Amino acid sequence: MEHLIDLSNTLQERGVDLIVLDQGIDTSTAIGRMFFQILGSIAEFEHALMSERTRDGLSAARARG
């Protein structure tokens, strides 16, 4: 998520808007910036969830021997 926020800030500082037509993202609008950040948060959540599941699976396998 940090990388996504950094990218968004860098683009904004340089006066560049990100428009992704097939995803409905347009960072020139408040709703577009919010949507962009929500997508980043969801991606971060999915990554954390996968990590937790992997860790839990390894723990269960160790417990079974």
Short mmCIF file of N, CA and C in Angstrom, two decimals:
data_model
loop_
_atom_site.label_atom_id
_atom_site.label_comp_id
_atom_site.label_asym_id
_atom_site.label_seq_id
_atom_site.Cartn_x
_atom_site.Cartn_y
_atom_site.Cartn_z
N MET A 1 0.82 -1.19 0.00
CA MET A 1 0.00 0.00 0.00
C MET A 1 0.87 1.25 0.00
N GLU A 2 1.99 1.20 0.73
CA GLU A 2 2.86 2.37 0.77
C GLU A 2 3.32 2.76 -0.62
N HIS A 3 3.69 1.76 -1.42
CA HIS A 3 4.16 2.03 -2.77
C HIS A 3 3.06 2.71 -3.60
N LEU A 4 1.85 2.23 -3.45
CA LEU A 4 0.72 2.80 -4.19
C LEU A 4 0.47 4.24 -3.77
N ILE A 5 0.54 4.51 -2.48
CA ILE A 5 0.34 5.87 -1.98
C ILE A 5 1.47 6.78 -2.47
N ASP A 6 2.71 6.26 -2.42
CA ASP A 6 3.85 7.04 -2.92
C ASP A 6 3.69 7.37 -4.40
N LEU A 7 3.27 6.38 -5.18
CA LEU A 7 3.05 6.60 -6.60
C LEU A 7 1.97 7.66 -6.82
N SER A 8 0.88 7.54 -6.09
CA SER A 8 -0.21 8.50 -6.21
C SER A 8 0.26 9.91 -5.86
N ASN A 9 1.02 10.03 -4.77
CA ASN A 9 1.54 11.34 -4.36
C ASN A 9 2.51 11.92 -5.38
N THR A 10 3.39 11.07 -5.92
CA THR A 10 4.35 11.53 -6.93
C THR A 10 3.63 12.02 -8.17
N LEU A 11 2.65 11.26 -8.62
CA LEU A 11 1.89 11.69 -9.80
C LEU A 11 1.18 13.01 -9.54
N GLN A 12 0.58 13.13 -8.36
CA GLN A 12 -0.15 14.35 -8.01
C GLN A 12 0.80 15.56 -7.95
N GLU A 13 1.99 15.37 -7.35
CA GLU A 13 2.98 16.45 -7.25
C GLU A 13 3.41 16.93 -8.63
N ARG A 14 3.43 16.02 -9.58
CA ARG A 14 3.87 16.36 -10.94
C ARG A 14 2.72 16.79 -11.84
N GLY A 15 1.54 16.87 -11.26
CA GLY A 15 0.37 17.30 -12.02
C GLY A 15 -0.14 16.26 -13.00
N VAL A 16 0.14 14.99 -12.71
CA VAL A 16 -0.27 13.90 -13.60
C VAL A 16 -1.45 13.17 -12.98
N ASP A 17 -2.49 12.98 -13.77
CA ASP A 17 -3.65 12.21 -13.32
C ASP A 17 -3.59 10.83 -13.96
N LEU A 18 -3.99 9.83 -13.20
CA LEU A 18 -4.03 8.46 -13.69
C LEU A 18 -5.47 8.15 -14.08
N ILE A 19 -5.65 7.75 -15.32
CA ILE A 19 -6.98 7.39 -15.81
C ILE A 19 -6.89 5.98 -16.40
N VAL A 20 -7.64 5.06 -15.79
CA VAL A 20 -7.68 3.67 -16.26
C VAL A 20 -9.10 3.43 -16.75
N LEU A 21 -9.28 3.45 -18.04
CA LEU A 21 -10.62 3.41 -18.63
C LEU A 21 -11.40 2.16 -18.28
N ASP A 22 -10.75 0.99 -18.37
CA ASP A 22 -11.50 -0.25 -18.15
C ASP A 22 -11.74 -0.54 -16.67
N GLN A 23 -11.13 0.24 -15.77
CA GLN A 23 -11.34 0.04 -14.33
C GLN A 23 -12.12 1.19 -13.70
N GLY A 24 -12.40 2.22 -14.46
CA GLY A 24 -13.16 3.35 -13.93
C GLY A 24 -12.38 4.19 -12.93
N ILE A 25 -11.06 4.21 -13.07
CA ILE A 25 -10.23 5.00 -12.16
C ILE A 25 -9.83 6.29 -12.86
N ASP A 26 -10.05 7.40 -12.18
CA ASP A 26 -9.66 8.72 -12.68
C ASP A 26 -9.22 9.54 -11.48
N THR A 27 -7.91 9.65 -11.27
CA THR A 27 -7.41 10.32 -10.07
C THR A 27 -7.51 11.84 -10.15
N SER A 28 -8.11 12.36 -11.22
CA SER A 28 -8.33 13.80 -11.28
C SER A 28 -9.57 14.20 -10.48
N THR A 29 -10.33 13.20 -10.02
CA THR A 29 -11.53 13.47 -9.22
C THR A 29 -11.35 12.89 -7.82
N ALA A 30 -12.06 13.46 -6.87
CA ALA A 30 -11.98 12.98 -5.48
C ALA A 30 -12.42 11.52 -5.38
N ILE A 31 -13.50 11.18 -6.07
CA ILE A 31 -14.00 9.80 -6.01
C ILE A 31 -13.01 8.84 -6.67
N GLY A 32 -12.34 9.29 -7.73
CA GLY A 32 -11.34 8.45 -8.39
C GLY A 32 -10.14 8.19 -7.49
N ARG A 33 -9.69 9.23 -6.78
CA ARG A 33 -8.57 9.05 -5.85
C ARG A 33 -8.96 8.10 -4.72
N MET A 34 -10.19 8.25 -4.21
CA MET A 34 -10.65 7.37 -3.15
C MET A 34 -10.71 5.92 -3.64
N PHE A 35 -11.26 5.71 -4.84
CA PHE A 35 -11.37 4.37 -5.41
C PHE A 35 -9.98 3.74 -5.59
N PHE A 36 -9.03 4.54 -6.05
CA PHE A 36 -7.65 4.08 -6.23
C PHE A 36 -7.07 3.61 -4.90
N GLN A 37 -7.31 4.37 -3.85
CA GLN A 37 -6.80 4.00 -2.53
C GLN A 37 -7.51 2.77 -1.97
N ILE A 38 -8.80 2.66 -2.23
CA ILE A 38 -9.55 1.47 -1.78
C ILE A 38 -9.01 0.22 -2.46
N LEU A 39 -8.74 0.30 -3.76
CA LEU A 39 -8.18 -0.85 -4.46
C LEU A 39 -6.83 -1.24 -3.87
N GLY A 40 -6.02 -0.27 -3.52
CA GLY A 40 -4.74 -0.55 -2.88
C GLY A 40 -4.92 -1.23 -1.54
N SER A 41 -5.90 -0.77 -0.77
CA SER A 41 -6.17 -1.37 0.54
C SER A 41 -6.65 -2.81 0.40
N ILE A 42 -7.47 -3.07 -0.60
CA ILE A 42 -7.96 -4.43 -0.83
C ILE A 42 -6.80 -5.34 -1.22
N ALA A 43 -5.91 -4.85 -2.06
CA ALA A 43 -4.75 -5.65 -2.46
C ALA A 43 -3.88 -5.96 -1.25
N GLU A 44 -3.68 -4.98 -0.38
CA GLU A 44 -2.89 -5.20 0.84
C GLU A 44 -3.56 -6.22 1.74
N PHE A 45 -4.88 -6.14 1.88
CA PHE A 45 -5.63 -7.08 2.69
C PHE A 45 -5.49 -8.50 2.15
N GLU A 46 -5.63 -8.67 0.83
CA GLU A 46 -5.52 -10.00 0.22
C GLU A 46 -4.13 -10.59 0.46
N HIS A 47 -3.11 -9.76 0.36
CA HIS A 47 -1.75 -10.24 0.60
C HIS A 47 -1.58 -10.69 2.05
N ALA A 48 -2.09 -9.90 2.99
CA ALA A 48 -2.00 -10.25 4.41
C ALA A 48 -2.77 -11.53 4.70
N LEU A 49 -3.93 -11.69 4.08
CA LEU A 49 -4.75 -12.87 4.28
C LEU A 49 -4.02 -14.12 3.78
N MET A 50 -3.40 -14.03 2.61
CA MET A 50 -2.63 -15.16 2.08
C MET A 50 -1.48 -15.52 3.01
N SER A 51 -0.80 -14.51 3.52
CA SER A 51 0.32 -14.76 4.44
C SER A 51 -0.16 -15.47 5.70
N GLU A 52 -1.28 -15.02 6.25
CA GLU A 52 -1.83 -15.65 7.45
C GLU A 52 -2.22 -17.10 7.19
N ARG A 53 -2.86 -17.34 6.06
CA ARG A 53 -3.27 -18.71 5.72
C ARG A 53 -2.06 -19.62 5.54
N THR A 54 -1.03 -19.11 4.90
CA THR A 54 0.19 -19.90 4.72
C THR A 54 0.82 -20.22 6.06
N ARG A 55 0.93 -19.22 6.91
CA ARG A 55 1.52 -19.42 8.24
C ARG A 55 0.69 -20.43 9.04
N ASP A 56 -0.64 -20.29 9.01
CA ASP A 56 -1.51 -21.22 9.73
C ASP A 56 -1.39 -22.63 9.19
N GLY A 57 -1.29 -22.76 7.87
CA GLY A 57 -1.14 -24.07 7.26
C GLY A 57 0.17 -24.73 7.65
N LEU A 58 1.24 -23.96 7.67
CA LEU A 58 2.54 -24.50 8.08
C LEU A 58 2.51 -24.91 9.55
N SER A 59 1.88 -24.12 10.38
CA SER A 59 1.77 -24.46 11.81
C SER A 59 0.98 -25.75 12.00
N ALA A 60 -0.11 -25.89 11.26
CA ALA A 60 -0.93 -27.11 11.36
C ALA A 60 -0.14 -28.32 10.88
N ALA A 61 0.63 -28.16 9.81
CA ALA A 61 1.44 -29.28 9.30
C ALA A 61 2.51 -29.68 10.31
N ARG A 62 3.13 -28.69 10.95
CA ARG A 62 4.14 -29.00 11.97
C ARG A 62 3.51 -29.73 13.15
N ALA A 63 2.32 -29.32 13.53
CA ALA A 63 1.63 -29.95 14.67
C ALA A 63 1.29 -31.40 14.36
N ARG A 64 0.99 -31.69 13.09
CA ARG A 64 0.66 -33.07 12.70
C ARG A 64 1.91 -33.93 12.57
N GLY A 65 3.05 -33.28 12.47
CA GLY A 65 4.31 -34.03 12.38
C GLY A 65 4.64 -34.29 10.99
#
